[in-house]
Every structure is written in structure tokens, then in C-alpha cells.
CSV table of C-alpha atoms in Angstrom, one decimal:
chain,number,residue,atom,x,y,z
A,1,MET,CA,-70.4,-31.9,-85.7
A,2,THR,CA,-69.5,-31.8,-82.4
A,3,ALA,CA,-71.3,-30.0,-79.0
A,4,PRO,CA,-69.7,-27.4,-77.2
A,5,THR,CA,-68.1,-27.3,-74.6
A,6,THR,CA,-70.7,-26.9,-70.9
A,7,ILE,CA,-69.4,-23.9,-68.6
A,8,PRO,CA,-67.5,-25.8,-65.5
A,9,ASP,CA,-68.5,-25.7,-62.1
A,10,SER,CA,-66.0,-22.6,-60.4
A,11,ASP,CA,-64.9,-23.8,-57.2
A,12,THR,CA,-63.1,-27.0,-59.0
A,13,ALA,CA,-60.9,-25.2,-61.5
A,14,ALA,CA,-57.8,-23.6,-60.9
A,15,THR,CA,-57.1,-20.5,-61.1
A,16,THR,CA,-54.4,-19.5,-63.4
A,17,ASP,CA,-54.2,-21.0,-66.5
A,18,HIS,CA,-51.1,-22.6,-66.7
A,19,ARG,CA,-51.4,-23.7,-70.3
A,20,VAL,CA,-49.0,-22.4,-73.4
A,21,PRO,CA,-50.2,-19.7,-75.2
A,22,VAL,CA,-50.6,-20.6,-78.7
A,23,THR,CA,-50.4,-17.5,-81.4
A,24,VAL,CA,-52.2,-17.3,-84.9
A,25,LEU,CA,-50.6,-15.6,-87.5
A,26,THR,CA,-52.8,-15.0,-90.5
A,27,GLY,CA,-52.7,-13.1,-93.6
A,28,PHE,CA,-53.9,-13.2,-97.4
A,29,LEU,CA,-50.8,-13.5,-99.5
A,30,GLY,CA,-48.4,-11.3,-99.9
A,31,SER,CA,-49.8,-9.8,-96.5
A,32,GLY,CA,-46.3,-10.0,-94.9
A,33,LYS,CA,-46.8,-12.5,-92.5
A,34,THR,CA,-43.0,-14.6,-92.9
A,35,THR,CA,-41.5,-10.3,-92.9
A,36,LEU,CA,-43.8,-10.3,-88.8
A,37,LEU,CA,-41.6,-13.9,-88.4
A,38,ASN,CA,-38.9,-13.3,-89.2
A,39,TYR,CA,-38.9,-10.3,-87.0
A,40,ILE,CA,-40.0,-12.0,-84.2
A,41,LEU,CA,-37.8,-14.8,-84.5
A,42,THR,CA,-34.9,-12.0,-84.4
A,43,ALA,CA,-36.1,-9.7,-81.4
A,44,GLN,CA,-34.5,-9.4,-78.7
A,45,HIS,CA,-37.7,-10.2,-76.5
A,46,GLY,CA,-36.3,-13.2,-74.0
A,47,LYS,CA,-38.5,-15.4,-74.8
A,48,LYS,CA,-38.7,-19.1,-76.4
A,49,ILE,CA,-40.8,-19.3,-79.3
A,50,ALA,CA,-41.6,-22.7,-81.1
A,51,VAL,CA,-43.0,-22.6,-84.3
A,52,ILE,CA,-44.7,-24.2,-86.3
A,53,GLU,CA,-44.4,-23.1,-90.5
A,54,ASN,CA,-46.9,-23.9,-93.2
A,55,GLU,CA,-45.8,-21.8,-95.6
A,56,PHE,CA,-43.5,-24.6,-97.2
A,57,GLY,CA,-40.1,-24.2,-99.1
A,58,GLU,CA,-40.4,-20.1,-97.4
A,59,ILE,CA,-37.9,-21.6,-95.0
A,60,GLY,CA,-36.3,-24.7,-96.3
A,61,ILE,CA,-35.5,-25.4,-92.9
A,62,ASP,CA,-35.6,-29.0,-90.8
A,63,ASN,CA,-38.3,-30.5,-88.1
A,64,ASP,CA,-35.7,-29.7,-84.7
A,65,LEU,CA,-33.6,-26.2,-86.5
A,66,VAL,CA,-32.9,-24.7,-83.6
A,67,ILE,CA,-32.7,-20.4,-84.3
A,68,ASN,CA,-30.1,-18.7,-82.2
A,69,ALA,CA,-30.8,-21.2,-79.1
A,70,ASP,CA,-34.6,-19.7,-78.9
A,71,GLU,CA,-36.9,-20.5,-81.0
A,72,GLU,CA,-37.4,-24.3,-82.8
A,73,ILE,CA,-39.4,-23.7,-86.2
A,74,PHE,CA,-41.3,-27.4,-87.0
A,75,GLU,CA,-42.5,-27.1,-90.8
A,76,MET,CA,-45.5,-28.9,-91.8
A,77,ASN,CA,-45.1,-29.3,-95.6
A,78,ASN,CA,-48.3,-31.3,-96.9
A,79,GLY,CA,-50.3,-28.0,-98.1
A,80,CYS,CA,-53.0,-26.0,-96.2
A,81,ILE,CA,-52.9,-26.4,-92.8
A,82,CYS,CA,-56.8,-26.6,-93.4
A,83,CYS,CA,-57.1,-29.8,-94.4
A,84,THR,CA,-53.8,-31.0,-91.8
A,85,VAL,CA,-56.0,-29.5,-88.2
A,86,ARG,CA,-56.2,-33.6,-87.4
A,87,GLY,CA,-52.9,-34.9,-88.8
A,88,ASP,CA,-50.2,-33.2,-89.0
A,89,LEU,CA,-51.1,-30.4,-86.5
A,90,ILE,CA,-51.7,-32.0,-83.6
A,91,ARG,CA,-49.3,-34.4,-84.4
A,92,ILE,CA,-46.4,-31.4,-84.1
A,93,LEU,CA,-48.6,-30.1,-80.9
A,94,GLY,CA,-47.9,-33.5,-79.0
A,95,SER,CA,-44.2,-33.5,-80.2
A,96,LEU,CA,-43.7,-30.2,-78.5
A,97,MET,CA,-45.6,-30.1,-75.3
A,98,ARG,CA,-43.2,-33.4,-74.5
A,99,ARG,CA,-40.1,-30.6,-74.6
A,100,ARG,CA,-42.3,-28.0,-72.5
A,101,ASP,CA,-39.4,-27.0,-70.9
A,102,ARG,CA,-37.8,-25.2,-74.1
A,103,PHE,CA,-39.9,-23.2,-74.8
A,104,ASP,CA,-42.7,-20.8,-73.4
A,105,ALA,CA,-45.1,-19.6,-76.3
A,106,ILE,CA,-46.2,-21.2,-79.4
A,107,LEU,CA,-46.3,-19.3,-82.8
A,108,ILE,CA,-48.4,-20.8,-85.2
A,109,GLU,CA,-48.0,-19.4,-89.5
A,110,THR,CA,-50.8,-20.9,-91.7
A,111,THR,CA,-50.6,-20.2,-95.2
A,112,GLY,CA,-52.2,-17.1,-97.0
A,113,LEU,CA,-54.8,-19.2,-98.6
A,114,ALA,CA,-56.1,-20.5,-95.2
A,115,ASP,CA,-59.5,-19.9,-93.5
A,116,PRO,CA,-57.8,-20.1,-89.5
A,117,ALA,CA,-61.4,-21.6,-88.1
A,118,PRO,CA,-59.3,-25.0,-88.0
A,119,VAL,CA,-56.9,-24.2,-86.4
A,120,ALA,CA,-57.7,-22.2,-83.8
A,121,GLN,CA,-60.4,-25.8,-84.2
A,122,THR,CA,-57.8,-27.9,-83.4
A,123,PHE,CA,-57.0,-25.8,-79.5
A,124,PHE,CA,-61.2,-26.9,-78.8
A,125,VAL,CA,-61.9,-30.8,-80.2
A,126,ASP,CA,-58.8,-32.2,-78.8
A,127,GLU,CA,-59.1,-33.3,-74.7
A,128,GLU,CA,-56.2,-33.2,-74.2
A,129,MET,CA,-55.0,-29.9,-76.3
A,130,GLN,CA,-57.0,-28.7,-74.0
A,131,THR,CA,-55.5,-29.0,-70.6
A,132,LYS,CA,-51.6,-28.0,-71.8
A,133,LEU,CA,-52.8,-25.4,-74.7
A,134,ARG,CA,-54.6,-22.0,-74.9
A,135,LEU,CA,-55.4,-20.0,-77.7
A,136,ASP,CA,-54.2,-16.2,-77.0
A,137,GLY,CA,-55.3,-14.3,-80.4
A,138,ILE,CA,-55.4,-14.6,-83.6
A,139,VAL,CA,-53.6,-11.8,-85.7
A,140,THR,CA,-53.7,-11.2,-89.2
A,141,MET,CA,-51.8,-9.2,-91.0
A,142,VAL,CA,-53.6,-7.3,-93.8
A,143,ASP,CA,-51.8,-5.6,-96.7
A,144,ALA,CA,-52.9,-2.5,-96.9
A,145,LYS,CA,-52.0,-1.8,-101.2
A,146,HIS,CA,-53.9,-4.8,-102.1
A,147,VAL,CA,-56.6,-6.4,-99.7
A,148,VAL,CA,-58.9,-4.1,-101.4
A,149,LEU,CA,-58.3,-6.8,-104.4
A,150,HIS,CA,-59.4,-9.2,-102.2
A,151,LEU,CA,-62.0,-8.6,-99.8
A,152,ASP,CA,-64.5,-8.6,-102.6
A,153,GLU,CA,-64.0,-12.0,-103.6
A,154,SER,CA,-62.0,-14.4,-101.3
A,155,SER,CA,-64.0,-15.8,-97.9
A,156,GLU,CA,-60.5,-16.4,-96.8
A,157,CYS,CA,-59.3,-12.8,-96.7
A,158,LYS,CA,-62.9,-12.2,-95.6
A,159,GLU,CA,-62.4,-14.7,-92.1
A,160,GLN,CA,-59.3,-13.8,-92.0
A,161,VAL,CA,-60.3,-10.3,-90.8
A,162,ALA,CA,-63.2,-11.5,-88.8
A,163,PHE,CA,-61.9,-14.2,-87.1
A,164,ALA,CA,-58.9,-11.7,-86.2
A,165,ASP,CA,-57.8,-10.7,-82.3
A,166,VAL,CA,-54.9,-7.8,-83.7
A,167,ILE,CA,-55.1,-6.7,-86.9
A,168,VAL,CA,-51.7,-5.7,-88.6
A,169,LEU,CA,-52.2,-3.3,-90.7
A,170,ASN,CA,-48.9,-3.4,-93.6
A,171,LYS,CA,-47.3,-1.6,-96.0
A,172,CYS,CA,-48.8,1.6,-95.0
A,173,ASP,CA,-46.7,3.5,-96.5
A,174,LEU,CA,-47.8,2.7,-99.9
A,175,VAL,CA,-51.6,4.3,-99.4
A,176,THR,CA,-52.1,7.8,-99.0
A,177,PRO,CA,-53.8,9.1,-95.1
A,178,GLU,CA,-57.6,9.4,-96.5
A,179,GLU,CA,-57.2,5.1,-98.1
A,180,LEU,CA,-55.9,3.7,-95.1
A,181,ASP,CA,-58.7,5.7,-92.9
A,182,GLN,CA,-60.8,4.5,-96.0
A,183,LEU,CA,-59.6,1.1,-95.3
A,184,GLU,CA,-59.4,0.6,-91.7
A,185,ARG,CA,-63.3,1.5,-91.5
A,186,ARG,CA,-64.4,-0.8,-93.9
A,187,LEU,CA,-61.5,-3.6,-91.7
A,188,ARG,CA,-64.1,-2.8,-88.5
A,189,GLY,CA,-67.5,-3.1,-90.2
A,190,MET,CA,-66.7,-6.6,-91.2
A,191,ASN,CA,-65.3,-6.7,-87.2
A,192,ALA,CA,-65.4,-4.6,-84.8
A,193,VAL,CA,-63.6,-6.1,-81.7
A,194,ALA,CA,-60.1,-6.4,-83.2
A,195,ARG,CA,-57.2,-4.4,-82.4
A,196,ILE,CA,-55.8,-2.9,-85.4
A,197,VAL,CA,-52.2,-1.7,-85.7
A,198,ARG,CA,-50.9,0.0,-88.4
A,199,THR,CA,-47.4,-0.7,-89.4
A,200,THR,CA,-44.3,-0.5,-92.4
A,201,ASN,CA,-42.3,-3.8,-93.4
A,202,ALA,CA,-44.6,-5.8,-90.3
A,203,GLN,CA,-42.4,-3.9,-87.4
A,204,VAL,CA,-44.4,-3.9,-84.8
A,205,GLU,CA,-44.1,-3.8,-80.6
A,206,LEU,CA,-43.7,-7.2,-79.7
A,207,GLU,CA,-46.4,-6.7,-76.9
A,208,ALA,CA,-49.7,-5.9,-79.7
A,209,VAL,CA,-49.3,-9.7,-81.4
A,210,LEU,CA,-47.3,-12.2,-78.2
A,211,ASN,CA,-49.4,-13.0,-75.6
A,212,VAL,CA,-51.8,-9.9,-76.6
A,213,GLY,CA,-54.7,-12.0,-74.0
A,214,GLY,CA,-57.0,-11.8,-77.4
A,215,PHE,CA,-60.2,-12.1,-75.6
A,216,ASP,CA,-59.7,-10.1,-72.4
A,217,LEU,CA,-62.5,-7.9,-72.9
A,218,ASP,CA,-61.2,-5.4,-69.8
A,219,ARG,CA,-58.2,-4.2,-71.3
A,220,ALA,CA,-59.7,-4.1,-74.8
A,221,LEU,CA,-62.4,-1.4,-73.2
A,222,GLN,CA,-59.3,0.8,-71.9
A,223,GLN,CA,-57.9,0.8,-74.9
A,224,ARG,CA,-60.8,2.0,-76.8
A,225,PRO,CA,-64.6,2.8,-75.0
A,226,THR,CA,-66.5,2.2,-78.5
A,227,PHE,CA,-65.1,-1.7,-78.7
A,228,LEU,CA,-68.2,-3.1,-77.9
A,229,GLU,CA,-70.9,-0.4,-78.8
A,230,PRO,CA,-72.8,-3.0,-81.5
A,231,GLU,CA,-73.6,-2.1,-85.4
A,232,TYR,CA,-76.5,-0.5,-85.6
A,233,PRO,CA,-78.1,0.0,-89.2
A,234,PHE,CA,-78.3,3.9,-88.2
A,235,GLU,CA,-75.6,6.4,-88.0
A,236,TRP,CA,-78.1,9.1,-85.8
A,237,ALA,CA,-80.7,9.4,-83.4
A,238,GLY,CA,-82.5,12.1,-83.2
A,239,ALA,CA,-85.1,14.1,-80.5
A,240,PHE,CA,-87.0,16.4,-80.7
A,241,HIS,CA,-90.6,17.9,-79.6
A,242,PHE,CA,-93.2,17.9,-82.2
A,243,ASP,CA,-96.5,19.5,-82.3
A,244,GLU,CA,-99.9,17.7,-83.6
A,245,GLY,CA,-99.6,17.8,-87.4
A,246,ASN,CA,-96.8,17.8,-90.0
A,247,ALA,CA,-93.2,18.5,-89.1
A,248,THR,CA,-90.9,18.1,-92.7
A,249,LEU,CA,-87.1,17.1,-93.4
A,250,VAL,CA,-85.3,18.9,-95.3
A,251,ILE,CA,-82.7,16.6,-97.6
A,252,ASN,CA,-80.4,17.8,-100.0
A,253,ASP,CA,-77.9,15.8,-102.5
A,254,GLY,CA,-75.6,14.0,-100.3
A,255,PRO,CA,-73.3,11.0,-100.8
A,256,ASP,CA,-75.8,8.0,-102.0
A,257,PRO,CA,-79.4,8.2,-104.3
A,258,GLU,CA,-81.5,7.4,-101.6
A,259,MET,CA,-81.5,7.5,-97.2
A,260,THR,CA,-83.7,5.1,-95.1
A,261,VAL,CA,-86.0,7.4,-92.4
A,262,MET,CA,-87.2,6.3,-89.5
A,263,ALA,CA,-89.7,8.3,-87.0
A,264,TRP,CA,-90.2,6.5,-82.9
A,265,LYS,CA,-92.8,7.5,-80.1
A,266,LEU,CA,-90.7,9.0,-76.5
A,267,PRO,CA,-91.3,9.6,-73.4
A,268,ASN,CA,-89.3,12.5,-73.6
A,269,THR,CA,-86.6,14.2,-75.2
A,270,THR,CA,-83.7,12.7,-73.4
A,271,ALA,CA,-80.2,10.5,-75.2
A,272,ASP,CA,-81.9,8.4,-72.2
A,273,ALA,CA,-85.2,8.0,-73.9
A,274,ILE,CA,-82.9,7.7,-77.5
A,275,ALA,CA,-80.4,5.1,-75.7
A,276,GLU,CA,-83.7,2.2,-74.1
A,277,VAL,CA,-85.4,2.3,-77.6
A,278,GLN,CA,-83.2,1.5,-80.4
A,279,ASP,CA,-82.3,-2.1,-80.0
A,280,ARG,CA,-86.5,-2.7,-80.3
A,281,VAL,CA,-85.2,0.1,-83.7
A,282,ALA,CA,-83.3,-1.6,-84.5
A,283,VAL,CA,-85.3,-4.7,-85.2
A,284,PHE,CA,-87.4,-3.1,-87.5
A,285,PHE,CA,-85.3,0.1,-88.7
A,286,SER,CA,-83.2,-3.7,-91.2
A,287,ALA,CA,-86.4,-4.2,-92.3
A,288,ASP,CA,-86.7,-3.7,-96.1
A,289,PRO,CA,-88.3,0.1,-95.8
A,290,GLN,CA,-91.1,1.8,-98.2
A,291,GLU,CA,-90.0,4.2,-100.7
A,292,ILE,CA,-91.1,7.7,-100.9
A,293,ALA,CA,-90.3,10.3,-103.3
A,294,PRO,CA,-89.6,14.3,-102.8
A,295,GLY,CA,-93.9,16.0,-101.1
A,296,GLN,CA,-94.6,12.3,-100.0
A,297,GLY,CA,-94.8,11.7,-96.2
A,298,PHE,CA,-95.1,8.9,-93.8
A,299,THR,CA,-95.6,8.2,-90.5
A,300,LEU,CA,-94.5,6.8,-87.2
A,301,GLY,CA,-94.9,3.2,-88.2
A,302,THR,CA,-93.1,0.0,-88.1
A,303,THR,CA,-91.8,0.0,-91.6
A,304,PRO,CA,-88.5,2.7,-92.3
A,305,VAL,CA,-89.5,4.7,-95.7
A,306,SER,CA,-86.7,5.4,-97.9
A,307,VAL,CA,-86.5,9.0,-99.2
A,308,GLN,CA,-85.7,9.5,-103.0
A,309,LEU,CA,-82.7,11.5,-103.9
A,310,ASP,CA,-82.2,12.1,-107.2
A,311,ARG,CA,-80.0,14.6,-108.2
A,312,GLY,CA,-81.5,18.2,-108.3
A,313,GLY,CA,-81.0,19.8,-105.2
A,314,GLU,CA,-83.4,20.2,-101.7
A,315,LYS,CA,-85.9,17.6,-101.3
A,316,ARG,CA,-89.4,18.2,-98.0
A,317,PHE,CA,-90.6,15.1,-97.3
A,318,LEU,CA,-93.8,15.4,-94.9
A,319,LEU,CA,-93.8,13.5,-91.1
A,320,ASN,CA,-97.7,14.1,-89.7
A,321,LEU,CA,-97.7,13.2,-86.4
A,322,PRO,CA,-100.6,12.3,-84.3
A,323,GLU,CA,-100.0,14.0,-81.0
A,324,ARG,CA,-98.1,16.7,-79.3
A,325,GLY,CA,-94.8,15.1,-77.3
A,326,ALA,CA,-90.8,13.6,-78.2
A,327,TYR,CA,-90.4,11.7,-80.8
A,328,ALA,CA,-86.8,10.3,-82.2
A,329,LEU,CA,-85.8,10.7,-85.8
A,330,PHE,CA,-83.3,7.5,-87.2
A,331,THR,CA,-81.5,7.9,-90.0
A,332,GLN,CA,-79.4,5.7,-92.3
A,333,HIS,CA,-76.6,8.4,-92.6
A,334,HIS,CA,-76.0,11.2,-90.7
A,335,PRO,CA,-77.9,14.7,-91.4
A,336,ASP,CA,-74.7,16.2,-91.7
A,337,GLU,CA,-73.9,14.2,-95.2
A,338,PHE,CA,-77.5,15.2,-96.6
A,339,SER,CA,-77.2,18.5,-94.8
A,340,MET,CA,-80.5,17.1,-93.6
A,341,ARG,CA,-82.9,19.8,-91.4
A,342,VAL,CA,-86.1,19.3,-90.2
A,343,GLU,CA,-88.1,22.2,-90.1
A,344,GLN,CA,-91.5,23.2,-88.2
A,345,GLN,CA,-94.7,26.1,-88.8
A,346,GLY,CA,-92.2,27.2,-90.5
A,347,HIS,CA,-89.1,27.2,-87.6
A,348,VAL,CA,-86.1,25.2,-87.8
A,349,LEU,CA,-85.9,22.6,-85.0
A,350,ALA,CA,-82.6,21.7,-83.2
A,351,ALA,CA,-82.4,17.9,-81.5
A,352,ALA,CA,-83.1,17.8,-78.4
A,353,SER,CA,-80.6,15.6,-77.9
A,354,GLU,CA,-78.7,13.1,-80.6
A,355,HIS,CA,-76.3,9.9,-80.4
A,356,VAL,CA,-73.8,8.9,-83.3
A,357,PHE,CA,-74.1,5.2,-83.8
A,358,ASN,CA,-70.5,3.5,-85.4
A,359,PRO,CA,-68.7,6.2,-86.2
A,360,GLU,CA,-65.9,4.2,-87.3
A,361,HIS,CA,-67.3,2.1,-89.1
A,362,GLU,CA,-68.4,0.6,-92.5
A,363,HIS,CA,-71.1,-1.8,-92.5
A,364,ASP,CA,-69.8,-5.7,-94.9
A,365,GLU,CA,-72.7,-6.9,-96.4
A,366,GLU,CA,-71.9,-10.5,-95.1
A,367,VAL,CA,-69.9,-10.6,-92.4
A,368,THR,CA,-70.0,-8.2,-89.0
A,369,SER,CA,-69.9,-8.3,-85.5
A,370,VAL,CA,-72.4,-8.2,-82.5
A,371,GLY,CA,-71.6,-6.7,-78.6
A,372,LEU,CA,-73.8,-7.5,-75.7
A,373,GLU,CA,-73.4,-6.3,-72.7
A,374,PHE,CA,-76.0,-7.2,-69.5
A,375,ALA,CA,-75.4,-6.4,-65.2
A,376,GLY,CA,-76.1,-8.9,-63.1
A,377,GLU,CA,-75.1,-12.7,-62.6
A,378,PHE,CA,-75.7,-15.4,-65.5
A,379,ASP,CA,-78.2,-19.0,-64.5
A,380,GLN,CA,-75.5,-21.3,-65.3
A,381,LYS,CA,-77.6,-23.8,-66.4
A,382,LYS,CA,-79.7,-21.3,-68.8
A,383,LEU,CA,-76.5,-19.7,-70.2
A,384,ASN,CA,-75.5,-23.8,-71.2
A,385,SER,CA,-78.5,-24.3,-72.5
A,386,TRP,CA,-79.0,-21.3,-74.5
A,387,LEU,CA,-75.3,-21.2,-76.1
A,388,GLY,CA,-75.2,-24.5,-77.2
A,389,GLU,CA,-78.5,-24.2,-79.3
A,390,LEU,CA,-76.7,-21.4,-80.7
A,391,LEU,CA,-73.9,-22.6,-81.3
A,392,MET,CA,-75.1,-26.2,-82.5
A,393,THR,CA,-78.2,-24.8,-84.6
A,394,GLN,CA,-75.9,-21.3,-86.0
A,395,GLY,CA,-72.5,-22.2,-85.6
A,396,THR,CA,-71.5,-21.7,-89.5
A,397,ASP,CA,-72.2,-19.2,-89.6
A,398,ILE,CA,-70.2,-18.2,-85.6
A,399,PHE,CA,-67.5,-17.7,-87.3
A,400,ARG,CA,-66.0,-16.4,-83.4
A,401,MET,CA,-67.9,-15.9,-80.3
A,402,LYS,CA,-65.8,-14.4,-76.5
A,403,GLY,CA,-66.9,-12.9,-73.6
A,404,ILE,CA,-66.8,-12.7,-69.7
A,405,VAL,CA,-69.9,-13.5,-67.9
A,406,ALA,CA,-71.4,-13.2,-64.2
A,407,ILE,CA,-71.9,-16.6,-63.4
A,408,LYS,CA,-74.6,-16.5,-60.2
A,409,GLY,CA,-72.6,-18.3,-57.2
A,410,ALA,CA,-69.4,-18.4,-58.9
A,411,ALA,CA,-66.5,-16.1,-57.2
A,412,GLN,CA,-64.7,-15.7,-60.2
A,413,ARG,CA,-65.3,-14.6,-64.1
A,414,PHE,CA,-65.7,-16.5,-66.8
A,415,VAL,CA,-63.4,-16.3,-69.4
A,416,PHE,CA,-64.8,-17.9,-72.6
A,417,GLN,CA,-64.3,-18.2,-76.2
A,418,GLY,CA,-66.5,-20.5,-79.8
A,419,VAL,CA,-65.0,-20.9,-82.5
A,420,HIS,CA,-68.5,-22.4,-85.5
A,421,MET,CA,-70.4,-25.1,-83.1
A,422,LEU,CA,-66.8,-25.3,-80.3
A,423,PHE,CA,-66.9,-23.5,-76.9
A,424,ASP,CA,-64.1,-23.5,-74.2
A,425,GLY,CA,-64.4,-21.9,-71.0
A,426,ARG,CA,-62.3,-21.6,-68.2
A,427,PRO,CA,-63.2,-19.4,-64.6
A,428,ASP,CA,-60.3,-16.3,-64.4
A,429,ARG,CA,-59.5,-14.1,-61.3
A,430,PRO,CA,-61.7,-12.9,-59.1
A,431,TRP,CA,-64.8,-9.8,-59.9
A,432,GLY,CA,-63.7,-8.5,-56.2
A,433,GLU,CA,-64.4,-4.9,-56.0
A,434,THR,CA,-65.6,-4.6,-59.7
A,435,PRO,CA,-69.0,-4.5,-60.3
A,436,ARG,CA,-70.4,-7.8,-61.9
A,437,SER,CA,-71.5,-6.4,-65.6
A,438,SER,CA,-70.9,-9.1,-69.1
A,439,GLN,CA,-70.2,-9.2,-72.4
A,440,LEU,CA,-71.0,-11.1,-75.3
A,441,VAL,CA,-69.1,-10.6,-78.6
A,442,PHE,CA,-70.1,-12.6,-81.8
A,443,ILE,CA,-68.5,-12.7,-85.2
A,444,GLY,CA,-69.6,-14.3,-88.3
A,445,ARG,CA,-72.2,-13.7,-91.1
A,446,ASN,CA,-76.4,-13.2,-90.6
A,447,LEU,CA,-76.8,-12.7,-86.8
A,448,ASP,CA,-79.2,-11.6,-85.7
A,449,ARG,CA,-78.4,-9.5,-83.3
A,450,GLN,CA,-82.1,-9.4,-82.0
A,451,ALA,CA,-82.7,-12.6,-81.3
A,452,LEU,CA,-79.0,-12.7,-79.5
A,453,HIS,CA,-79.7,-9.9,-77.4
A,454,ASP,CA,-83.1,-11.6,-76.0
A,455,GLY,CA,-81.6,-15.2,-76.1
A,456,PHE,CA,-78.3,-13.7,-73.7
A,457,HIS,CA,-81.0,-11.1,-71.6
A,458,ALA,CA,-83.3,-14.7,-71.2
A,459,CYS,CA,-80.2,-16.3,-68.9
A,460,LEU,CA,-80.4,-14.0,-66.3
A,461,ALA,CA,-80.5,-14.7,-63.2
């Protein structure tokens, strides 16, 4: 097990990153990786790219073959790149760096059955690699027509999606727009922070896959404002003003035979009041719910209820309210999907404010993502200690970690990424007049969002 690298003092680090950018191209068998690779090699982009090709026999060339005098292709011919990162890959990368003047970037294509994690780890494990190369991004090709056959049974396919900085959704002409939207929602549920590019025959703008700056969260937020919205176990919350006594939830048949609901006391009915409690509610909402049948009631508390919606039309559930005031209802699905309404004393109540969570996401039971953001500055020693302990104890389940952090006393942004138990980070450009705000993203299995939130928050200076 390798301990994570500690955060270096920004005063002693270079402000400009002169390391060679490396792009890892991955994707399940038949997704179109080689098609994209050939497109990159023949496109007029003015870049000299060294390629490490791992699909033995697909291209069949000698190690030093130069294509169009612009690209060099090296072939790893002894099987899966996962098994050779300590040998052939490091050897080839070392050989490449002795000819640094002959290329501008490196592209590594893995086999369709490769777990991309060991490839990414190469750029953290070897100290010489860290000083000369930087992992610019992991680009995952996804076969829009056939990937659903593999997502449920292939851990490699899932991890290729989970590790991606960019997902190229290929062969879009082979599926309907509805199927494409459904697939994209599922991919978003597995990796909420990757940029998804739709294409046919792997024809993409090269800027989408080369020099992407995979962990440049500022750019990602510009492209998609909801980019860092964390995964919640509920899709909707509404704030209501109730009188003391009983209110009624009227719920009709919907896409699921049940729906989890939770009620929470609020200081007022504003959207800000919902935002203040949503993280705390999420912790309790994720617990095993108590099942209730139509006609039964529930009260406020830290245990969610699962309302049973057997076929047969409209169902009514009672909510007991101990006092008059503002309350929030959190629901697993959007109320519109179940024609849900809230009544009290014979009147239908409208939510004074509401919020829709994860509007583009569907949850995958194994792989999820967590995004955190805090204003203010962080204590360097506290952050080092927390990240070290976290990655040493939970690194197996953390596929990717990346972020931008404001360190107290440092004029520069600190940009980093981690792969399982390994961590790499460096000072970036100065903050200047930009407000100091830190973002941290985790992608992996069994992620405890509240624990990550509390741990990160405890590191504030």
C-alpha cells in the first residue's frame, strides 16, 4: 500500500506546469477506441503525439514507427496494460522522455477489458514520472448500442465509466433519442462529474478529448452549472406551512410500487431553509425506511417511511403535525411522477418553495459520486492528515478524487487528484481577485457523503 503524497508548500513549487500531458483512452470492447485513435492520428491538429497502443495486433507496427512524421506509436505486446504498469509502461514512458523534443503529448490506449486505475496510478507511484508527466484526463469510449449489456455484469466496464473525466458516447446513430437520454442519465448516476460528448463513428472535436485538464473544475462549472451538485437519495423537497393536526399526502400510481418520504421541521418556508437541512436529512433518508400502507400515518422523525403504492388508483397517507409551522417534505421521486398532492382541512396546499435534486441523474447501486464545496481557506496540516487517513483506510473504494482547495497563507490554488490510495497535487495559478472556494469530488463505491462532508469541513482553517 502506498501512502498519499502530502501537499507541498506552495511557496516552493513552480507556478507553471511544464510536464507532458498524458491522455488515457479506455472503454469496453467494441466501443470505438481504435477508431478514435486513428481519427486523432490523422487529424490536422498540429500536435506531435506519442501513442502507447495496448490492443496487440490491431495496428501491428514496430515500436519506433513514425506515422506522418508527427506521431510515434509504441506497442505493448504482452497482454493487458493492467498487468504491466510496473514494467513495460514505465519502461516505455522512460524511453519516451529521453526523446522529449519529438512530441507534445502522450496518448495511452488500454485494452477493452482493462481497469484504468493501474494506468492512472503509474503517474503517481514513480517519482520520476510525477516530475515529468501529468495525467491530463481519462477519456472513456462508450458504445451507446451495447454498453447496457455490460454495465450490469462487468466491473471493468463500470470502473471505466467511473474513472472518466470525459465520456465519449459513441454510435449514437444506432439508438433512439429516448434510449440515448436514458443511457446518459444512467452514466450520470455512476459519474456525475464527467463531461459527456455524443458522437457517431468517433468523430469528435479534438479539444473535447485532448488537453482537457480533467480536474479543472472551474471550466467544468462554466460548461454545466450543476456539475458539482452532489448525489442525494431524494429527488424533490417542498416547504409547506401546516396547521397543527393531520395533513394528507394523496399519491397515485407511478413508475415504482413504493416511494420513500420524510418530513422535517423548518424555521421558515424558504428555499434557503431547505438547503440548510438537506445534507442532514440525506443521512437519515438513506436508512432503511418504515413501510406504511394506505390509510396509515407517520410523524416527524429521523426514520423515513416507504409508502406502498399497490396498483389500484389513489392512496392517502396521514402526516401528524405536533404544532403549527413550517415543514419540508422530501420525496424519493418527483411528485409529478405520482400526481402527488398535499391536503389539509379540505384544501390542497401548494409548496411555498421547492427544490429538484439530481434532475439528470439516476442512481447506480454500486458506483456513485459525491461533490463538496466550501467557502474559506483550509489548514494544510489538517487536510494532509485527513486525506492521508481517508485514502489509507478507504482508498480501495475511492476510484477517483479530484479538487481545487484554498490553502491558508497560499496565494495559489491547490489542484489535486487521487486514484485509490494514491494522491498527487500541486499549486496552480494564483487566486487573484477570485473568491476562495474549495471543491472536492469523490467517485467510488460505498461513499458516505455525510462523513466526507464532515471530514472536509473539519479541515477549515
